[in-house]
mmCIF file of C-alpha atoms and ligand atoms in Angstrom:
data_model
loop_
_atom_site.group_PDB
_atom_site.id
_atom_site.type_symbol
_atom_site.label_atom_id
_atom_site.label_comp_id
_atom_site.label_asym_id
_atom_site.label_seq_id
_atom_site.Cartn_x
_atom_site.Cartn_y
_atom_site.Cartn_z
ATOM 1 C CA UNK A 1485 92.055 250.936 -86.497
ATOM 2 C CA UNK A 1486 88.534 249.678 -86.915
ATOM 3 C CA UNK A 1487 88.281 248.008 -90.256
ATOM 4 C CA UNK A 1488 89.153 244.124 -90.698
ATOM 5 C CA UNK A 1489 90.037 244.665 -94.680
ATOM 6 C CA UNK A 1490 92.264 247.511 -94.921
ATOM 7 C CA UNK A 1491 94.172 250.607 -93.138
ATOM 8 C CA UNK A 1492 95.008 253.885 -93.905
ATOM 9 C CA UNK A 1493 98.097 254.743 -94.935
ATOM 10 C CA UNK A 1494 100.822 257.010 -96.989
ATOM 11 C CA UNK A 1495 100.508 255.954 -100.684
ATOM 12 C CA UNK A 1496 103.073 258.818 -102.436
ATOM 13 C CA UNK A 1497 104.969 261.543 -100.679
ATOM 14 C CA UNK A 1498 106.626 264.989 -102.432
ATOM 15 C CA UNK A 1499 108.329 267.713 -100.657
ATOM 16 C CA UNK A 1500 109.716 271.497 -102.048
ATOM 17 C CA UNK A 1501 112.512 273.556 -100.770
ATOM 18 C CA UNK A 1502 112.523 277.239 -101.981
ATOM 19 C CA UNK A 1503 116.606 277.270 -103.765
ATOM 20 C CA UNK A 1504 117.295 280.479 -101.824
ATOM 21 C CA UNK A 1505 119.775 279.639 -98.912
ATOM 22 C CA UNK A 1506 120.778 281.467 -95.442
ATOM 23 C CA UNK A 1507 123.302 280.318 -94.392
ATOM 24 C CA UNK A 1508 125.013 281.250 -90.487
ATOM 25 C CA UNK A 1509 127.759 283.441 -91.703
ATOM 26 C CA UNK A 1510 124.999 285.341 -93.743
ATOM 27 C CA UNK A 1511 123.220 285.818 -90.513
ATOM 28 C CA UNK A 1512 126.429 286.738 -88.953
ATOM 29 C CA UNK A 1513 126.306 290.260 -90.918
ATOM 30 C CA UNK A 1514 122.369 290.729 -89.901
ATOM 31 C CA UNK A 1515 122.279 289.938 -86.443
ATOM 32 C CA UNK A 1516 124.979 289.542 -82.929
ATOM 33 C CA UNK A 1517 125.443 286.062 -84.031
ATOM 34 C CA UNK A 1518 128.084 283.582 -84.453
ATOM 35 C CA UNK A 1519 128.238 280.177 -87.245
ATOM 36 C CA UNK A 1520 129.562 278.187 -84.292
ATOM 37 C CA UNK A 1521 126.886 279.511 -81.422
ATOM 38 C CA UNK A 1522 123.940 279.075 -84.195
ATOM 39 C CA UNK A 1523 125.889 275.438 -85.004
ATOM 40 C CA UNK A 1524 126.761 273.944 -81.564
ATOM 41 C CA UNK A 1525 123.400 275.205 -79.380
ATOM 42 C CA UNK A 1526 121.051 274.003 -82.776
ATOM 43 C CA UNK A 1527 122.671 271.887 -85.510
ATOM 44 C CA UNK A 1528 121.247 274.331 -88.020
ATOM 45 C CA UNK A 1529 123.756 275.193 -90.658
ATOM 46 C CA UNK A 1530 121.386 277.090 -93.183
ATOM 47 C CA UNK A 1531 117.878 277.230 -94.027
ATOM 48 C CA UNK A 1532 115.500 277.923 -97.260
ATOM 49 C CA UNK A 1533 113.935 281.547 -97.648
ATOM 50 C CA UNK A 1534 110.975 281.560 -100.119
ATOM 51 C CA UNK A 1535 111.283 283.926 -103.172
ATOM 52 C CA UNK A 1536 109.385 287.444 -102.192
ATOM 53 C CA UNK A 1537 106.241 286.193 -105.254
ATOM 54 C CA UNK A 1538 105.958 282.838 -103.629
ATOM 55 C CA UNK A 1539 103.334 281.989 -100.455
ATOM 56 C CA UNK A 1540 102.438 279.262 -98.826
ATOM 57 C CA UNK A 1541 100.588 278.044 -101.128
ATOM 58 C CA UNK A 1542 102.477 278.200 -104.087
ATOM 59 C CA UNK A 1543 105.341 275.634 -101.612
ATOM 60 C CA UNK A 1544 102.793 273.480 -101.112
ATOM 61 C CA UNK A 1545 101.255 272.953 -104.398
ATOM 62 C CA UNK A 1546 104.335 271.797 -105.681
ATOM 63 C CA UNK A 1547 105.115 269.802 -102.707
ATOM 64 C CA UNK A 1548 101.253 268.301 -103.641
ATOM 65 C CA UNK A 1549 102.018 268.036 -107.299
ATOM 66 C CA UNK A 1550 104.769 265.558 -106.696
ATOM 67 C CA UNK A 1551 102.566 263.372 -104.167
ATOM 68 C CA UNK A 1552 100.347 263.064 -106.666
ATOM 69 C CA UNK A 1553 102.359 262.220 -109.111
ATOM 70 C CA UNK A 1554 104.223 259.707 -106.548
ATOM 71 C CA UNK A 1555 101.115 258.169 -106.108
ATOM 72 C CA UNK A 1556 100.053 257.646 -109.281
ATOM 73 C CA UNK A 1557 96.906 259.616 -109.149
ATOM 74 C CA UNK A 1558 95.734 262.890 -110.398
ATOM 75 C CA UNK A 1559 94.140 266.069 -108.884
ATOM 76 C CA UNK A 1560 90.604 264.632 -109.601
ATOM 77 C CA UNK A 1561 91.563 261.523 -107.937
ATOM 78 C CA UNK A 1562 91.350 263.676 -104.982
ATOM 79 C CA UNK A 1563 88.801 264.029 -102.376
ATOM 80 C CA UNK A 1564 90.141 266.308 -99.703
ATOM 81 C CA UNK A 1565 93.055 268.329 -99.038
ATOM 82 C CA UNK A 1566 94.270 269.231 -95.602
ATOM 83 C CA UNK A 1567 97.234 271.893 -94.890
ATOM 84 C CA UNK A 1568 98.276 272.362 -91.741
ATOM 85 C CA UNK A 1569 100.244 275.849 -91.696
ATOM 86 C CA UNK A 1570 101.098 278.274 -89.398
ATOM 87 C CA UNK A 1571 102.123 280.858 -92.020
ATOM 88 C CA UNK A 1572 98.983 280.999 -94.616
ATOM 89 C CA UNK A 1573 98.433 282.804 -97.609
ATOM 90 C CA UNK A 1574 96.148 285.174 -95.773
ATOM 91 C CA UNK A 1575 93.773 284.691 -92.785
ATOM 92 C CA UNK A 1576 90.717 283.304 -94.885
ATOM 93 C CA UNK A 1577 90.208 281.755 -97.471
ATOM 94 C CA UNK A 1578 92.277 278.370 -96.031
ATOM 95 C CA UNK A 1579 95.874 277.755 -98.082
ATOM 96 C CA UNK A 1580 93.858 274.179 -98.504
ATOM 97 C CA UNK A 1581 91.389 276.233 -101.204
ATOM 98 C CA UNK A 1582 93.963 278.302 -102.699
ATOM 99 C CA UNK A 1583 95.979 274.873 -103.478
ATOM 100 C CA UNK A 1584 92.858 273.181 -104.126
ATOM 101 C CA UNK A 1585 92.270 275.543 -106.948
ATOM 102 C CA UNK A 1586 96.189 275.695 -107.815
ATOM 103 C CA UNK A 1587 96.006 271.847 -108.673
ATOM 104 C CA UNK A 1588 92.947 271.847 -110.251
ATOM 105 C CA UNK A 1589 91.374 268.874 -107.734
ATOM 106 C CA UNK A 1590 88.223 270.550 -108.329
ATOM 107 C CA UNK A 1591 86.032 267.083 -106.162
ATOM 108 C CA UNK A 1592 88.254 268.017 -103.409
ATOM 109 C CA UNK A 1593 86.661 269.655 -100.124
ATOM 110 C CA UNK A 1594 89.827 271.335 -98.478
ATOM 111 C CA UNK A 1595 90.601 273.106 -95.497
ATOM 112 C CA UNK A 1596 93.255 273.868 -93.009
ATOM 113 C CA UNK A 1597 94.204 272.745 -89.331
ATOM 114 C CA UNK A 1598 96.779 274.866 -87.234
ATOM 115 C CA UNK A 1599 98.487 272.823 -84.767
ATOM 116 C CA UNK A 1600 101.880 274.892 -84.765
ATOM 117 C CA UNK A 1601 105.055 272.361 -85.508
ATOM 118 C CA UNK A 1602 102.551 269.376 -84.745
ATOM 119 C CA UNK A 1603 100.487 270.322 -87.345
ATOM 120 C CA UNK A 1604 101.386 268.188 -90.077
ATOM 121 C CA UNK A 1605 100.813 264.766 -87.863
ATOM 122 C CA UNK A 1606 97.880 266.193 -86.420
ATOM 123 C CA UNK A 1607 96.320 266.561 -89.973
ATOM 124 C CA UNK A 1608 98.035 263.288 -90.881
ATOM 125 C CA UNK A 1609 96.120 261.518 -87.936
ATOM 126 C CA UNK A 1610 93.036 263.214 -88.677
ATOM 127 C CA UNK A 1611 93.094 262.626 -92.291
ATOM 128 C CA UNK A 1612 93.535 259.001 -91.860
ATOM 129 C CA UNK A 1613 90.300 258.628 -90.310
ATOM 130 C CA UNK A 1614 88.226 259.548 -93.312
ATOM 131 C CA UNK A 1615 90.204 257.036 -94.765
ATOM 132 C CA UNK A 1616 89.319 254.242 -91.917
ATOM 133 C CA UNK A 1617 85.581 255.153 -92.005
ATOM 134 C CA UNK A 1618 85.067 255.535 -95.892
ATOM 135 C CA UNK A 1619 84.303 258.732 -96.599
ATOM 136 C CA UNK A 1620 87.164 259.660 -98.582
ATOM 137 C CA UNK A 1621 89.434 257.098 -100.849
ATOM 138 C CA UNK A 1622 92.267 259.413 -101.044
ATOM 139 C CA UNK A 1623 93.898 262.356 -99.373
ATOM 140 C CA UNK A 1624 96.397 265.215 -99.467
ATOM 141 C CA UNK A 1625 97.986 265.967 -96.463
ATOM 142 C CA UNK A 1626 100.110 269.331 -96.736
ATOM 143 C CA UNK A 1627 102.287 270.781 -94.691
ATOM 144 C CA UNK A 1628 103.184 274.243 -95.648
ATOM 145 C CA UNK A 1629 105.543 277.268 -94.100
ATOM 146 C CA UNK A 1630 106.787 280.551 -95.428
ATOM 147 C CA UNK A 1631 108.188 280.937 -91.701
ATOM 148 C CA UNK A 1632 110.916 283.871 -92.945
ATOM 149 C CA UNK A 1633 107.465 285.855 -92.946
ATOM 150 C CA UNK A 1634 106.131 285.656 -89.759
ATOM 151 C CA UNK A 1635 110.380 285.626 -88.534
ATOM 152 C CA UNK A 1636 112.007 288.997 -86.606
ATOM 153 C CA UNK A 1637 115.272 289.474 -88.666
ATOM 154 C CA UNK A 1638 116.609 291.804 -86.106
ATOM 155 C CA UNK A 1639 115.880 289.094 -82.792
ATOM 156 C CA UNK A 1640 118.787 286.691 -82.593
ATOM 157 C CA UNK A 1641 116.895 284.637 -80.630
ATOM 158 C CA UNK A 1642 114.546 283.242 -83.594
ATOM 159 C CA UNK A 1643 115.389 284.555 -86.661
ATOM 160 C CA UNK A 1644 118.336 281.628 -86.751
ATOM 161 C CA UNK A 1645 115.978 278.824 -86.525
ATOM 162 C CA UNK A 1646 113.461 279.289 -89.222
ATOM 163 C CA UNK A 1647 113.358 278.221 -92.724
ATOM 164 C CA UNK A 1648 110.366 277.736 -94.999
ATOM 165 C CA UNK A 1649 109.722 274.761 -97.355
ATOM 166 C CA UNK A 1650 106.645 272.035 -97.916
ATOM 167 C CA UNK A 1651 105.723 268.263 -97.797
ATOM 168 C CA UNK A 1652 102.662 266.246 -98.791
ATOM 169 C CA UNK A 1653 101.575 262.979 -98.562
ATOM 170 C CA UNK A 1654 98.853 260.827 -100.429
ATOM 171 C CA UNK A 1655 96.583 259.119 -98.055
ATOM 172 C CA UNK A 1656 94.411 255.962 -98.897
ATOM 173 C CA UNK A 1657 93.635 252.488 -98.154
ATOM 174 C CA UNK A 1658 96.326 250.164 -98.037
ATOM 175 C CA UNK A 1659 96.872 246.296 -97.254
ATOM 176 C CA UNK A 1660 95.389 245.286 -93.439
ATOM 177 C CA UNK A 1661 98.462 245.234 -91.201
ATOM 178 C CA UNK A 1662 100.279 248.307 -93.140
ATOM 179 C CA UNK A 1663 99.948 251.703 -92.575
ATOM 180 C CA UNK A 1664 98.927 253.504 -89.428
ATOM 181 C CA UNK A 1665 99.635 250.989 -86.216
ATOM 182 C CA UNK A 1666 99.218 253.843 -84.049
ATOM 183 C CA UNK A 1667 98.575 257.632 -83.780
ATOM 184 C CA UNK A 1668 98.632 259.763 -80.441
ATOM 185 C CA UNK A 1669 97.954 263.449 -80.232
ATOM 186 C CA UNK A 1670 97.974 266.058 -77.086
ATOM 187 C CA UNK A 1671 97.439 269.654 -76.201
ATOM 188 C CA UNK A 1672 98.400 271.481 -73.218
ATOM 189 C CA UNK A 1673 96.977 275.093 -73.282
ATOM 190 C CA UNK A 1674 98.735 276.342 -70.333
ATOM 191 C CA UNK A 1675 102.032 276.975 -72.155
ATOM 192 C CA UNK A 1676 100.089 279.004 -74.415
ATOM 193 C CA UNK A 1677 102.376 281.841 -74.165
ATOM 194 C CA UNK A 1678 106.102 279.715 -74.489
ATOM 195 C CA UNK A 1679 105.840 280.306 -77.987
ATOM 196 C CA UNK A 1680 103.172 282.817 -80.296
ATOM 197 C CA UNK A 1681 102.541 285.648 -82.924
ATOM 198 C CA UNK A 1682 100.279 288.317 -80.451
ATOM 199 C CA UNK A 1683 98.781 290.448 -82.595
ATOM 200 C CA UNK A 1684 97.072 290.150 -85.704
ATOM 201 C CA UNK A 1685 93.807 288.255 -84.309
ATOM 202 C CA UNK A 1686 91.094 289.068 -82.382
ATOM 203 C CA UNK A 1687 92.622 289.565 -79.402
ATOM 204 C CA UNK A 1688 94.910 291.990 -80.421
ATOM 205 C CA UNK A 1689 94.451 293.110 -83.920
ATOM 206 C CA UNK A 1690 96.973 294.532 -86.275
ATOM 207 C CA UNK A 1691 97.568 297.694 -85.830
ATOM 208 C CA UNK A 1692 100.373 300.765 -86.380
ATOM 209 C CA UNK A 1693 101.643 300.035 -82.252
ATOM 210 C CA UNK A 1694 101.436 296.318 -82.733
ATOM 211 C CA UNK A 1695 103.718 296.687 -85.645
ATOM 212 C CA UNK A 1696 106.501 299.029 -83.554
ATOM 213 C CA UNK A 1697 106.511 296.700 -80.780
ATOM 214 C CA UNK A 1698 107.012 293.660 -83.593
ATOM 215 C CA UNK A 1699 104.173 291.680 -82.236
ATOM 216 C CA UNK A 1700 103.002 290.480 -85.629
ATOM 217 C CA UNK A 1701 106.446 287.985 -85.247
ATOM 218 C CA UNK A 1702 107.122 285.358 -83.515
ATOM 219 C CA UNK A 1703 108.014 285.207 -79.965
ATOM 220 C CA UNK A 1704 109.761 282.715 -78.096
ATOM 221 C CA UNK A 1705 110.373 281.707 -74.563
ATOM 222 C CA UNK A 1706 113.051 279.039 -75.997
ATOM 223 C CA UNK A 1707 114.434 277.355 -73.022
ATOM 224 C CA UNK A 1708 111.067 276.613 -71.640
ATOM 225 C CA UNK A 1709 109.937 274.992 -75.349
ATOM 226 C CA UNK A 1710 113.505 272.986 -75.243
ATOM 227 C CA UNK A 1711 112.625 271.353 -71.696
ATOM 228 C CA UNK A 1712 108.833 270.319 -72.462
ATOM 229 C CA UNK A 1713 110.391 269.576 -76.139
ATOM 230 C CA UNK A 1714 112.844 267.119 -75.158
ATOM 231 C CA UNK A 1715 110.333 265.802 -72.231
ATOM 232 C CA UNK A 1716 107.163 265.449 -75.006
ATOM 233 C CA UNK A 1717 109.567 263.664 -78.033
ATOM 234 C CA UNK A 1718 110.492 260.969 -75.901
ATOM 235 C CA UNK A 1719 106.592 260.300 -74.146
ATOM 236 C CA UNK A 1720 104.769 260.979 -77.007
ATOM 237 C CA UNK A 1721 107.144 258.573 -78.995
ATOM 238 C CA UNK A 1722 106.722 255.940 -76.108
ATOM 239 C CA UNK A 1723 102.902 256.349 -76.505
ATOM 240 C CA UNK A 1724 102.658 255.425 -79.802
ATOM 241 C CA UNK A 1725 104.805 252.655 -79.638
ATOM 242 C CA UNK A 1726 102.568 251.151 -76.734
ATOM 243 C CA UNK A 1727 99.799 251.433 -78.726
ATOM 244 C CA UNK A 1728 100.863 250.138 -82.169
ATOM 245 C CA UNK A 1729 101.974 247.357 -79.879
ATOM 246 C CA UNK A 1730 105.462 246.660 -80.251
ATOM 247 C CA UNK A 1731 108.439 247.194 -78.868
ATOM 248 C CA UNK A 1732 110.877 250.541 -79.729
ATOM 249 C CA UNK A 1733 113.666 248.277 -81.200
ATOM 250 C CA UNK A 1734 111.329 247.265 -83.829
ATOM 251 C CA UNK A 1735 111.568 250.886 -85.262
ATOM 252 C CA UNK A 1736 113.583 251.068 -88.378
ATOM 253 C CA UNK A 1737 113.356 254.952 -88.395
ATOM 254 C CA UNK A 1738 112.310 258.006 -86.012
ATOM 255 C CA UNK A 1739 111.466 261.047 -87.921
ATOM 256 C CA UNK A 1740 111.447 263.628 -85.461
ATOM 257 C CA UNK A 1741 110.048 267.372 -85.689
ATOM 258 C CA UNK A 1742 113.395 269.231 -87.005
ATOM 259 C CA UNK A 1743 113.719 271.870 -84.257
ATOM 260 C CA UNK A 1744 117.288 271.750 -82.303
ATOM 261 C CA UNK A 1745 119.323 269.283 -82.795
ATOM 262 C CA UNK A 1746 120.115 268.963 -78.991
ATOM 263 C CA UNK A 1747 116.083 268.231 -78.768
ATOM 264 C CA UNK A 1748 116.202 265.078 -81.061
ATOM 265 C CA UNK A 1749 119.436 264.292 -79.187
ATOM 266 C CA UNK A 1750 117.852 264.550 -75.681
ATOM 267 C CA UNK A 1751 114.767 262.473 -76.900
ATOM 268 C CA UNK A 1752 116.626 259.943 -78.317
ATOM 269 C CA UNK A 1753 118.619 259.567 -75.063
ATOM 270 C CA UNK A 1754 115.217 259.358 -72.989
ATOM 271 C CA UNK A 1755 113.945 257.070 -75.891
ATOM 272 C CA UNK A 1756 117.031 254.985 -75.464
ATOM 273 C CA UNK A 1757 117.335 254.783 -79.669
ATOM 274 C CA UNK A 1758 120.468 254.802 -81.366
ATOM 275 C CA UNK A 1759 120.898 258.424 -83.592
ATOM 276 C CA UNK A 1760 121.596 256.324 -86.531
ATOM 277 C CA UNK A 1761 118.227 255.182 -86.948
ATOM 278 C CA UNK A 1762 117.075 259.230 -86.612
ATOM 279 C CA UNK A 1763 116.448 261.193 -89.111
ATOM 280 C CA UNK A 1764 118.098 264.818 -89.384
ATOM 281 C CA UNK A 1765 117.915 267.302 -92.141
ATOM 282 C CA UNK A 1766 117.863 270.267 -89.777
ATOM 283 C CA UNK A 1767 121.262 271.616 -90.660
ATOM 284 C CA UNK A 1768 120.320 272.307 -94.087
ATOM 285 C CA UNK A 1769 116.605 273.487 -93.349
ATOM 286 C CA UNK A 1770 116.810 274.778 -90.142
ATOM 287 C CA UNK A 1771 112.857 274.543 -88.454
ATOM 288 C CA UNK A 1772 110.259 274.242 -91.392
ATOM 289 C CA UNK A 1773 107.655 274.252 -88.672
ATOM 290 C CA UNK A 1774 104.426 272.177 -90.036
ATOM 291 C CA UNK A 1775 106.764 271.440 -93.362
ATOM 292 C CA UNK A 1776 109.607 269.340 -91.411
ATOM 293 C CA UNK A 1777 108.612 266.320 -90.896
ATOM 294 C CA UNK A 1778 107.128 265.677 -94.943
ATOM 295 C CA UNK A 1779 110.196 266.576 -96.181
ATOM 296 C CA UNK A 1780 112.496 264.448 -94.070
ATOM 297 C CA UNK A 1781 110.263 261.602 -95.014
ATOM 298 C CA UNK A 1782 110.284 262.731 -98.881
ATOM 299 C CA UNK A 1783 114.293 262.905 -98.600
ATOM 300 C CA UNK A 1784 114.529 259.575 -97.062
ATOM 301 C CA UNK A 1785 112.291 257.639 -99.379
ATOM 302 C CA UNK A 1786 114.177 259.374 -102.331
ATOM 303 C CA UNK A 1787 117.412 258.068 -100.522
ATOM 304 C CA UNK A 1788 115.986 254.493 -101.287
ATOM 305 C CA UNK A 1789 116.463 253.937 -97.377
ATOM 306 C CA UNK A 1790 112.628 253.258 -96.589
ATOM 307 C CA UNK A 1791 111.174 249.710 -97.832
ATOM 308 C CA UNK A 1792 107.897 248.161 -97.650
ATOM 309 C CA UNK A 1793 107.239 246.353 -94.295
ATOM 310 C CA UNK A 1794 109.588 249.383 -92.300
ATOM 311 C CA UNK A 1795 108.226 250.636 -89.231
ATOM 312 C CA UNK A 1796 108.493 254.432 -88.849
ATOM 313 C CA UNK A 1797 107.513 256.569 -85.944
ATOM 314 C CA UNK A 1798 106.981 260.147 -86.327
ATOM 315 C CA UNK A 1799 106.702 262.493 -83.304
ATOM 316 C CA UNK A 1800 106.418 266.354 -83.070
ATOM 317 C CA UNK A 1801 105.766 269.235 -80.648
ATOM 318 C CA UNK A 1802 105.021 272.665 -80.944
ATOM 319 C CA UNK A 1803 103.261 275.975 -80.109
ATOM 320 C CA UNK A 1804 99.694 275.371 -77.942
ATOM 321 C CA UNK A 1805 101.310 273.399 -76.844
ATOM 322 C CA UNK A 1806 100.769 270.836 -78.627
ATOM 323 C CA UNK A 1807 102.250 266.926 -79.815
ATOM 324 C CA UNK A 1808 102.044 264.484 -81.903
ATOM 325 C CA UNK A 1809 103.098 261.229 -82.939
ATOM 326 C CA UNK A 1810 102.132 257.704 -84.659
ATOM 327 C CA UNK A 1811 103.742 254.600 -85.682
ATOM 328 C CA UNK A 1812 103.578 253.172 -89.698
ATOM 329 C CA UNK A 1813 104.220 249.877 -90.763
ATOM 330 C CA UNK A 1814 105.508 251.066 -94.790
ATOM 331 C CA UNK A 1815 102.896 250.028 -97.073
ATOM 332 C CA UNK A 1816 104.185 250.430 -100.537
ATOM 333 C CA UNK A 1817 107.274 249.587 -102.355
HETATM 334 O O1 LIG B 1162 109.270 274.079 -83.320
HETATM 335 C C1 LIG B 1162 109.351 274.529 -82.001
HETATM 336 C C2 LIG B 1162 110.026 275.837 -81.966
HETATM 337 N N1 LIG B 1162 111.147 276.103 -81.180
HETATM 338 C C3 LIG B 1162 112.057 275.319 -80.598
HETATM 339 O O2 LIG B 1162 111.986 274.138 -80.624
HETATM 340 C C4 LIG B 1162 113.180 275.969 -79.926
HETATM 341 C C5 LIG B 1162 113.486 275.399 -78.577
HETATM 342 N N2 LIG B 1162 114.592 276.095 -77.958
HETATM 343 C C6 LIG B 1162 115.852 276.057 -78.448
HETATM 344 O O3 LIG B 1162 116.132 275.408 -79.430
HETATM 345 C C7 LIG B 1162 116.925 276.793 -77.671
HETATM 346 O O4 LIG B 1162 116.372 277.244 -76.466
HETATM 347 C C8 LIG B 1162 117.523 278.006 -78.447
HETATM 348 C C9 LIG B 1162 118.366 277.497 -79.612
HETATM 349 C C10 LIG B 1162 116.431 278.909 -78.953
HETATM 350 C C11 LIG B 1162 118.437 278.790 -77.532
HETATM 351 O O5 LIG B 1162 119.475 277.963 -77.050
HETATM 352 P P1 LIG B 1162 119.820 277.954 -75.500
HETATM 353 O O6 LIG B 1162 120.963 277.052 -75.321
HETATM 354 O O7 LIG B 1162 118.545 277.638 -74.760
HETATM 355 O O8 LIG B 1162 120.295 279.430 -75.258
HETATM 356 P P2 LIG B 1162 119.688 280.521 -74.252
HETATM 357 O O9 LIG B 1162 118.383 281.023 -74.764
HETATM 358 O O10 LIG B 1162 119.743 279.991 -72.844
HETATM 359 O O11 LIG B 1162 120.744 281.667 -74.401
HETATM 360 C C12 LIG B 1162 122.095 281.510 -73.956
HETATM 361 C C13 LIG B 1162 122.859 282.755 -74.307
HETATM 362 C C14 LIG B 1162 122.133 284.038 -73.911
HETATM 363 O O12 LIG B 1162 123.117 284.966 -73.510
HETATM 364 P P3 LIG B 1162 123.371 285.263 -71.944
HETATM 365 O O13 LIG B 1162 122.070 285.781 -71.422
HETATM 366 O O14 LIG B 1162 123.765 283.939 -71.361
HETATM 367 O O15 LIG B 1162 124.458 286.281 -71.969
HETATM 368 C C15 LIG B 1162 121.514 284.523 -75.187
HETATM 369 O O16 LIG B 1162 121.318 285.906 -75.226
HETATM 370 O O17 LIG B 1162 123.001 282.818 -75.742
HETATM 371 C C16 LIG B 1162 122.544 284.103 -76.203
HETATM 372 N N3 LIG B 1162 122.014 283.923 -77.537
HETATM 373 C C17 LIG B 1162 122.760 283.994 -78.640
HETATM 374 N N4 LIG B 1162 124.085 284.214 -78.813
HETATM 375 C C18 LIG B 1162 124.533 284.218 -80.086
HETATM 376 C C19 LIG B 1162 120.726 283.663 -77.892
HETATM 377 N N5 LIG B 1162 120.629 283.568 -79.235
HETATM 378 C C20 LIG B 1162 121.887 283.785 -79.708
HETATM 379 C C21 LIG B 1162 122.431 283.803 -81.001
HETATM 380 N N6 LIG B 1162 123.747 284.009 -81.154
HETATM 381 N N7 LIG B 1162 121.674 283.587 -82.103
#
């Protein structure tokens, strides 16, 4: 970080489940599927599924709403609003405007960044530099799925691990020494077809055959994302703790990307960190994509568990593929 007088860091934090739940024995009657396979190969015991009038953006502006409100600040305390999403309102104009306009932060310049399952540290780490370099004084950082829209409720494969929701977070400058110690972020391209939606772009643009062979879903190669998954949790965790610059056992909490519960299990093995400082909410959300790791936070703060001075890493992976991660010294009481 460069400044000598203050860091960036997390200031209020609000997260929204949609009340409608899935759970595995509701699957059971949709798809070949069994409670204990979905249970014992993912930890997932049920997941949220948005009401058919809500979007995207309608998750994450209440998600925002109770950031702000968290923080102490209003919509026109606002000066920019990121949402990283996979599952948007609509192609263009960004979820970020939509919300923008939804919470009335009308100083706010907004847009979205699509990093998959990473996305929400991505835009987190991102974010934070506005915040290091002065440009902005405070930020909303949203991460937003409706993933039961984009999900193939006939492929037993996927349709068990999704579930939508949202989290935000209020950046700004806090005390030097607090906040961000660290942030890493990485891409690898060449796995760009382990995990995607095909059509619906410019490559292959909606159309009445993409929609018979289901390409507007998602499509998983899911053993090859579990072995980079469990592979990228653990280095990209180790990354950030080298350069935050302290050692692992200082970490008070892990918040991991909510995708299998084997994954977080496998990483934490590699990490050498004991589960109980991990955090796991996956078997009542299932894989909120960009929205997992907010809400985790959110539901750990509201558990009174986090307290100022806590170090907290964060680490993600998804489609690209792509990871994230970054260590945070808890700035506010
Ligand atoms: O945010 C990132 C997104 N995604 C992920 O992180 C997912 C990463 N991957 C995974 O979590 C796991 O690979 C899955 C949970 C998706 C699958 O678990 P797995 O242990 O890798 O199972 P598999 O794909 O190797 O399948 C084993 C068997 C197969 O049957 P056969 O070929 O051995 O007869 C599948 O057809 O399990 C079958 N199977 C199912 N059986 C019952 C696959 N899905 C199901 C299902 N219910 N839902």
């Amino acid at each position: 970080m460069k400044s000598d007088l203050f860091s960036a860091g997390i200031i209020g934090v609000g997260s929204y489940v949609p009340g409608n739940i899935i759970t595995n024995k509701d699957l059971e009657r949709i798809v070949d599927t069994t409670d204990e396979w979905i249970l014992n190969r993912t930890g997932i015991r049920e997941r949220r599924i948005a009401d058919d009038n809500q979007a995207a953006s309608d998750l994450g502006t209440i998600a925002a709403n109770k950031a702000l409100k968290n923080a102490g600040l209003t919509p026109n305390d606002i000066d920019l609003i990121i949402v990283a999403t996979i599952t948007p309102d609509m192609n263009f104009p960004s979820t970020a405007c939509i919300i923008q306009h939804n919470l009335g932060a009308v100083k706010a310049a907004a847009f979205d960044l699509e990093a998959a399952c990473s996305g929400f540290l991505y835009a987190l780490n991102v974010a934070s530099q506005f915040i290091m370099n002065g440009s902005y004084e405070n930020i909303l950082v949203i991460g937003t799925e409706c993933m039961s829209r984009i999900t193939n409720w006939k492929d037993r494969k996927t349709c068990i691990l999704f579930g939508d929701g949202a989290g935000a977070v209020v950046l700004s400058k806090v005390e030097k020494g607090y906040g961000f110690l660290s942030q890493y972020m990485g891409a690898d391209g060449s796995g760009k077809n382990f995990l995607k939606i095909s059509a619906g772009g410019s490559r292959l643009p909606a159309s009445i055959s993409t929609i018979e062979q289901n390409l507007h879903y998602i499509y998983m190669d899911g053993s090859e994302v579990f072995k980079f998954a469990v592979r990228i949790m653990a280095d990209a965790a180790k990354e950030a703790i080298i350069r935050a610059n302290i050692e692992k056992e200082d970490i008070d909490f892990l918040i991991p990307h909510q995708a299998n519960k084997r994954i977080i299990e496998g990483a934490a093995k590699r990490l050498e960190l004991n589960m109980s400082k991990i955090i796991t909410n996956l078997d009542r959300y299932g894989n909120m994509s960009a929205a997992s790791i907010p809400v985790a936070l959110d539901e750990v703060l509201a558990k009174g568990m986090i307290k100022k001075g806590d170090i907290i890493c964060m680490v993600g992976f998804g489609a690209g593929l792509t990871w994230a991660s970054n260590i945070i010294r808890w700035a506010v009481d």
